[in-house]
mmCIF file of C-alpha atoms in Angstrom:
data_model
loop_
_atom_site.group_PDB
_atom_site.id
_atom_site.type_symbol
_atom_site.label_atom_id
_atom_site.label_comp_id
_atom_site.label_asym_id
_atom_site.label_seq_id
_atom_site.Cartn_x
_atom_site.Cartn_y
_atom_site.Cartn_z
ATOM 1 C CA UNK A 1 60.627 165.666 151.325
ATOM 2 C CA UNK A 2 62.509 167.395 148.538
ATOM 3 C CA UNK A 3 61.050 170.562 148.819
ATOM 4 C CA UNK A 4 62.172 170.571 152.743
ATOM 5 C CA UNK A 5 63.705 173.880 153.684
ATOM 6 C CA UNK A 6 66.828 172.902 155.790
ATOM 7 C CA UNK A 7 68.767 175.496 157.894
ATOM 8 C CA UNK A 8 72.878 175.177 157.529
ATOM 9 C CA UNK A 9 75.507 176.568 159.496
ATOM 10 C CA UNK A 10 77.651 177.011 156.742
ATOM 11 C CA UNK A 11 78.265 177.194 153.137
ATOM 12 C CA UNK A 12 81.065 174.768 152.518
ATOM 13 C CA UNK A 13 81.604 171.482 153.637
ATOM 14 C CA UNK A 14 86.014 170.717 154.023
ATOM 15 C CA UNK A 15 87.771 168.210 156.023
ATOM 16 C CA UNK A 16 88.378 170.984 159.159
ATOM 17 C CA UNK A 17 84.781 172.329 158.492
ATOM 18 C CA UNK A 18 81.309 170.139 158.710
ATOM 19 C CA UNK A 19 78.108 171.675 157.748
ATOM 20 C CA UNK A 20 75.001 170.670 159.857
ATOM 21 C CA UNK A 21 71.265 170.989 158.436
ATOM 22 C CA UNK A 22 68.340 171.806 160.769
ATOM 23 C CA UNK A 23 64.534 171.666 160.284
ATOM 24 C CA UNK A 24 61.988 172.047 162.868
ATOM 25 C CA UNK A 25 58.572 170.509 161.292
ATOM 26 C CA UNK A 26 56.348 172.760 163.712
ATOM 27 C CA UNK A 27 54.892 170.088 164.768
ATOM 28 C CA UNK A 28 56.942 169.041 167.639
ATOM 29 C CA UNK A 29 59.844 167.165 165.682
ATOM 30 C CA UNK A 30 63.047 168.657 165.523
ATOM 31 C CA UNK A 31 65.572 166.908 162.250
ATOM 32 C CA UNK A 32 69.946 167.499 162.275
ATOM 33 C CA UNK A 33 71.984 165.947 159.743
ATOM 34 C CA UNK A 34 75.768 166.643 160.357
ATOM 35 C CA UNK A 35 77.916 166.298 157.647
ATOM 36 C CA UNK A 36 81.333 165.797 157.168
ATOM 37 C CA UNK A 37 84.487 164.646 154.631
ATOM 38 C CA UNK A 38 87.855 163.240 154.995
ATOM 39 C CA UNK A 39 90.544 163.585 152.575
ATOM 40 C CA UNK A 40 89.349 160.711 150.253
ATOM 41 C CA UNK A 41 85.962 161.891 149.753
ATOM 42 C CA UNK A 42 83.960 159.547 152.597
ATOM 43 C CA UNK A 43 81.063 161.645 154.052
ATOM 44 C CA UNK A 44 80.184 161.158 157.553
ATOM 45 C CA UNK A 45 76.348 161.892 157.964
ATOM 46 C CA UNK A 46 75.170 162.048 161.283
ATOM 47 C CA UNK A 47 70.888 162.009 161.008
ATOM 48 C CA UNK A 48 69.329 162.869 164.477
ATOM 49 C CA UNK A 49 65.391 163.109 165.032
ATOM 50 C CA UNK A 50 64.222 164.233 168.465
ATOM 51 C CA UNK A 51 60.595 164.533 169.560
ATOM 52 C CA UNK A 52 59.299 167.264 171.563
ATOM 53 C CA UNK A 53 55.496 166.476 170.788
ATOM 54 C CA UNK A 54 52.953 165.038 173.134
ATOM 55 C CA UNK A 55 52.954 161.886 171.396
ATOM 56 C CA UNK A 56 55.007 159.137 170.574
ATOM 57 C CA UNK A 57 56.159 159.442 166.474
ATOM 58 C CA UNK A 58 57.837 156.725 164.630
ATOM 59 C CA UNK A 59 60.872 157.606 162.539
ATOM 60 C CA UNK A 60 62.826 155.433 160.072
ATOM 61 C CA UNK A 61 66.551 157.167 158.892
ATOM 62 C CA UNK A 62 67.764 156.027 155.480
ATOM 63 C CA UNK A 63 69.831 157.153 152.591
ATOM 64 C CA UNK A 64 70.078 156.764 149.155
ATOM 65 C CA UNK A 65 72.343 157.070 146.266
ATOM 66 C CA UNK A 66 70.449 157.682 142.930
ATOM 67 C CA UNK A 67 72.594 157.523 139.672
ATOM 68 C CA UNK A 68 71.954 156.968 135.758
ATOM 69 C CA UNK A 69 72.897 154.167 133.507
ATOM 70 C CA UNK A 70 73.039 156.701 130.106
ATOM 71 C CA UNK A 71 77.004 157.722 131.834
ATOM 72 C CA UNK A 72 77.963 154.318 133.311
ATOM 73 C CA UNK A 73 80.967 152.339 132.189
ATOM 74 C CA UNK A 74 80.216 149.245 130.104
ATOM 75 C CA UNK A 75 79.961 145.944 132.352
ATOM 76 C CA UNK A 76 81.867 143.710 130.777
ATOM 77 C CA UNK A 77 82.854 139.509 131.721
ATOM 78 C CA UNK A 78 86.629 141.502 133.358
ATOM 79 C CA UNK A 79 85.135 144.556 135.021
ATOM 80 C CA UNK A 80 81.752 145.005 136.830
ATOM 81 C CA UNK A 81 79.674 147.777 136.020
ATOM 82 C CA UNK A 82 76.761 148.910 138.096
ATOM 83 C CA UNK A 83 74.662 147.395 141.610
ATOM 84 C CA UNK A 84 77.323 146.379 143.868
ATOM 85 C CA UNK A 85 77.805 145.817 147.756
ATOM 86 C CA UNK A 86 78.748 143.288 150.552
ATOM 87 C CA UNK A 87 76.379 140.768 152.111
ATOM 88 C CA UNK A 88 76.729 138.569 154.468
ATOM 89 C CA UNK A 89 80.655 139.007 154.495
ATOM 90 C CA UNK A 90 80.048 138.206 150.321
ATOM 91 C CA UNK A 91 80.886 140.783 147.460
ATOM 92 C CA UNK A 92 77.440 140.458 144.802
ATOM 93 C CA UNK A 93 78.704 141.807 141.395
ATOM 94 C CA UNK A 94 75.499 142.536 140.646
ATOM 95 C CA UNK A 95 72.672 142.262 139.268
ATOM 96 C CA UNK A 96 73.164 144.875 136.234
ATOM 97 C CA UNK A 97 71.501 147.861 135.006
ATOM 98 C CA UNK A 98 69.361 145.372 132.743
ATOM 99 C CA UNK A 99 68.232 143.138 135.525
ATOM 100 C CA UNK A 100 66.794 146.304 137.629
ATOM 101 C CA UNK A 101 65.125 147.304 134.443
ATOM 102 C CA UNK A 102 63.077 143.728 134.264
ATOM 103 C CA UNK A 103 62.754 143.286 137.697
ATOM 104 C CA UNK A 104 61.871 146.702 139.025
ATOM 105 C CA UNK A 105 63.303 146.130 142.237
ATOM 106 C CA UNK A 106 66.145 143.725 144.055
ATOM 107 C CA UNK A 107 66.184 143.537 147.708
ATOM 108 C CA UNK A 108 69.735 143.196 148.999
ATOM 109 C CA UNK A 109 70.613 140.286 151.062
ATOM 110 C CA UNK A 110 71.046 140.105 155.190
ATOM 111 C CA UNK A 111 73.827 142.134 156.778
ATOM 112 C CA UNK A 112 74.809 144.606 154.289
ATOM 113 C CA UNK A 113 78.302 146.037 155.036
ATOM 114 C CA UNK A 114 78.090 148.703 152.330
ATOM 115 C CA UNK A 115 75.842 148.868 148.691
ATOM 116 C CA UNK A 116 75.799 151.488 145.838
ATOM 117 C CA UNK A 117 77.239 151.402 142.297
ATOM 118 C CA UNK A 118 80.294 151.080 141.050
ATOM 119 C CA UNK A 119 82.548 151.928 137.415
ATOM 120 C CA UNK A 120 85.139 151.201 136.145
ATOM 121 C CA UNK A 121 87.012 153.879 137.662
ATOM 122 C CA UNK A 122 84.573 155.096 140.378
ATOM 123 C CA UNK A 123 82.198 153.741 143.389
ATOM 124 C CA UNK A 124 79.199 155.528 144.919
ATOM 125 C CA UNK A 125 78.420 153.514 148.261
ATOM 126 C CA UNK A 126 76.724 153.784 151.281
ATOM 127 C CA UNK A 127 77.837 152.216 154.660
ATOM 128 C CA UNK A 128 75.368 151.809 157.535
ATOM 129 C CA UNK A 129 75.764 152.457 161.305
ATOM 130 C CA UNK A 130 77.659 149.496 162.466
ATOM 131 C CA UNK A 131 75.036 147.084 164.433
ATOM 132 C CA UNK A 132 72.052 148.241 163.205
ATOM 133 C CA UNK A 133 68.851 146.629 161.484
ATOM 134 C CA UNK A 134 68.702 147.801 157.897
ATOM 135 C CA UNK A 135 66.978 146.762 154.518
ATOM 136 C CA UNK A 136 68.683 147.690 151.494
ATOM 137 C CA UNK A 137 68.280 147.072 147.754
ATOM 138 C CA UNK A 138 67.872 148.605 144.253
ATOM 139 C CA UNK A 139 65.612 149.851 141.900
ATOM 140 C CA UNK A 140 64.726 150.796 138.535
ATOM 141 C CA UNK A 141 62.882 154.688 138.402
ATOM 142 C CA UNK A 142 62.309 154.654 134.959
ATOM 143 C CA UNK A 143 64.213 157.077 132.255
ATOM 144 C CA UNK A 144 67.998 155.177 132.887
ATOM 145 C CA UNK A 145 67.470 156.283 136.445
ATOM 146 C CA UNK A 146 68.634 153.669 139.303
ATOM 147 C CA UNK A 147 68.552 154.107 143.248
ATOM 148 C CA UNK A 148 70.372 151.798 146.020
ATOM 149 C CA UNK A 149 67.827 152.248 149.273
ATOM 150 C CA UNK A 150 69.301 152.276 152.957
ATOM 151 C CA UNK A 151 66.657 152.154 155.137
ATOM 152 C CA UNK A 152 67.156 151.455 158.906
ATOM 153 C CA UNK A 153 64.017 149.883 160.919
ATOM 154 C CA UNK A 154 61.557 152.086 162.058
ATOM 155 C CA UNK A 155 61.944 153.103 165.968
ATOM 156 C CA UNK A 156 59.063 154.794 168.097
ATOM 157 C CA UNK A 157 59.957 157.549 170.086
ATOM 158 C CA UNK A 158 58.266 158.941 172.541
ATOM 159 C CA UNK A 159 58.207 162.399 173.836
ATOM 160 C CA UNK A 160 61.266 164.058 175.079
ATOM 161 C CA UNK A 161 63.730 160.832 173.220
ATOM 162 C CA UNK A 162 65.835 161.403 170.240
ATOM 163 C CA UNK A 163 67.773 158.894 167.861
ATOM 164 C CA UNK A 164 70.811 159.423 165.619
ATOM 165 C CA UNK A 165 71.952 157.088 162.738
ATOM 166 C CA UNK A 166 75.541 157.563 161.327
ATOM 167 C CA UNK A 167 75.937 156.720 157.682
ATOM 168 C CA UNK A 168 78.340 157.351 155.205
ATOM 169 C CA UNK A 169 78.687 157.794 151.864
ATOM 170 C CA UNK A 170 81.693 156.876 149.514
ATOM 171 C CA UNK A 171 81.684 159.037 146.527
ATOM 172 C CA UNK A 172 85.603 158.589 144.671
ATOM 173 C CA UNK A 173 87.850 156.999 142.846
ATOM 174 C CA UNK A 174 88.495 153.520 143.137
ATOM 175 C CA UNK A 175 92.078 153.858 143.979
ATOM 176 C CA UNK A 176 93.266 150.346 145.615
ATOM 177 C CA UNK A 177 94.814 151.515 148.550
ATOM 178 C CA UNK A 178 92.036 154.048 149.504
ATOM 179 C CA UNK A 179 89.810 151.349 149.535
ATOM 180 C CA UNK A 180 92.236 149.015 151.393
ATOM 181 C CA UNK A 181 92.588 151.749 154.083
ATOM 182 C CA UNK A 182 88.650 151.569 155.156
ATOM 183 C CA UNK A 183 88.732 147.863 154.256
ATOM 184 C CA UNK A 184 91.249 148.005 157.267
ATOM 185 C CA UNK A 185 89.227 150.910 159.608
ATOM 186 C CA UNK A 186 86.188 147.996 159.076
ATOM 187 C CA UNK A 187 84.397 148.238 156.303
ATOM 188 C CA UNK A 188 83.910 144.703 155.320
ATOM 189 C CA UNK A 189 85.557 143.767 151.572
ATOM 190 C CA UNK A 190 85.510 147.779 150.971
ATOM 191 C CA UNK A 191 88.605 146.832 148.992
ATOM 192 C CA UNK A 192 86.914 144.007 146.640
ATOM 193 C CA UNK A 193 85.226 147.171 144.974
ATOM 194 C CA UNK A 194 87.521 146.660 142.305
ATOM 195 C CA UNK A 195 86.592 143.670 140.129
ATOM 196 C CA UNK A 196 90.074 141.810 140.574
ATOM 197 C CA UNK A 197 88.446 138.947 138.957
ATOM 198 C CA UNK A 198 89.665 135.504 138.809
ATOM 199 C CA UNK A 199 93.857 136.497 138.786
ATOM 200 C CA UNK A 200 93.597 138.886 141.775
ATOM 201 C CA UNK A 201 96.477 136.969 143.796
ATOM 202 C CA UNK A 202 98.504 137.713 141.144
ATOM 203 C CA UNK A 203 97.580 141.087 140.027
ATOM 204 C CA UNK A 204 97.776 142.827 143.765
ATOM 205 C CA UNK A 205 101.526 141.880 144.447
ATOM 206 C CA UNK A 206 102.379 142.874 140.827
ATOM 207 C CA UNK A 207 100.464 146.167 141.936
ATOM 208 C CA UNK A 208 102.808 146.617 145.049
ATOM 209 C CA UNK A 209 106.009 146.159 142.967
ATOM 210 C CA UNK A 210 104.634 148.866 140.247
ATOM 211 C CA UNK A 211 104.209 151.503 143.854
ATOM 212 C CA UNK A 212 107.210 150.296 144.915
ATOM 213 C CA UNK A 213 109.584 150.856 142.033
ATOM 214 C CA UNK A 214 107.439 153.823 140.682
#
């Protein structure tokens, strides 16, 4: 929980140097997250539970990106502001800060390629271990405080197994061809992160001669 003590082999996390976090329960459970960054800010998490108890334990990895509305850019009918990811190979712009405030929570829909919350400017977004079973959505905690939930399905495991879930986190500007890039590496409409809106055939290539001649 968030009082959990976790052991680290280091005190800085760089893009030659990940940091990995260790906790031993006592209990027969033995937790590793290994962490690491690229250039553009994507963090690599790599969350490994192994059971050494006499009994099988069920574990369920997940992740979570909590943020607050009181700093977020206004959402306006040109530029999305707030819950965003990609379902089912589909971009939802949405809902808004509002919404998650009447509904309390929004379960995302099947086959999430990535979820968070998004400005104008910047994008905090998780992206789940390719393959694997996850339920995601939002919620409201009250206070102008908003969480996107990763959670994979719970797996058994019994003595002497381990499993390891790799997740990552986007926290960084929303610079197009950053985007484009892990759009590319497979991360499914990664680059649709910026509203384009209606004129984006138009507004890429003009873009692409602005880079080009500047």
């Amino acid at each position: 929980n968030a009082r959990t003590v976790w052991q680290a082999s280091g005190d800085t996390l760089s893009v030659d140097q990940p940091v990995e976090l260790r906790w031993d329960n006592s209990e027969g459970q033995r937790f590793r997250i290994r962490l690491s960054i690229d250039d553009n800010y994507m963090i690599t998490a790599e969350q490994t539970v192994a059971n050494y108890g006499d009994g099988p334990v069920v574990a369920a990895p997940f992740a979570t990106i909590t943020r607050t509305s009181a700093t977020a850019s206004p959402s306006t009918w040109i530029s999305h502001s707030g819950p965003i990811g990609t379902f089912d190979g589909t971009v939802d712009y949405g809902p808004d800060y509002d919404d998650l405030v009447d509904e309390k929570v929004v379960s995302g829909a099947a086959n999430a390629a990535w979820l968070g919350f998004s400005d104008v400017y910047w994008l905090g977004a998780l992206i789940p271990e390719r393959g694997a079973a996850v339920d995601t959505g939002y919620r409201s905690l009250g206070n102008e405080l908003f969480r996107a939930d990763l959670i994979y399905d719970p797996m058994t495991l019994r003595p002497g197994r381990q499993i390891t879930r790799t997740s990552q986190l986007f926290a960084g500007a929303k610079e197009s061809e950053v985007l484009d890039a892990y759009q590319d590496a497979g991360i499914a409409q990664f680059g649709l992160a910026i509203d384009w809106g209606w004129f984006r055939w138009f507004e890429k290539p003009i873009l692409w001669l602005l880079r080009t001649l500047f």
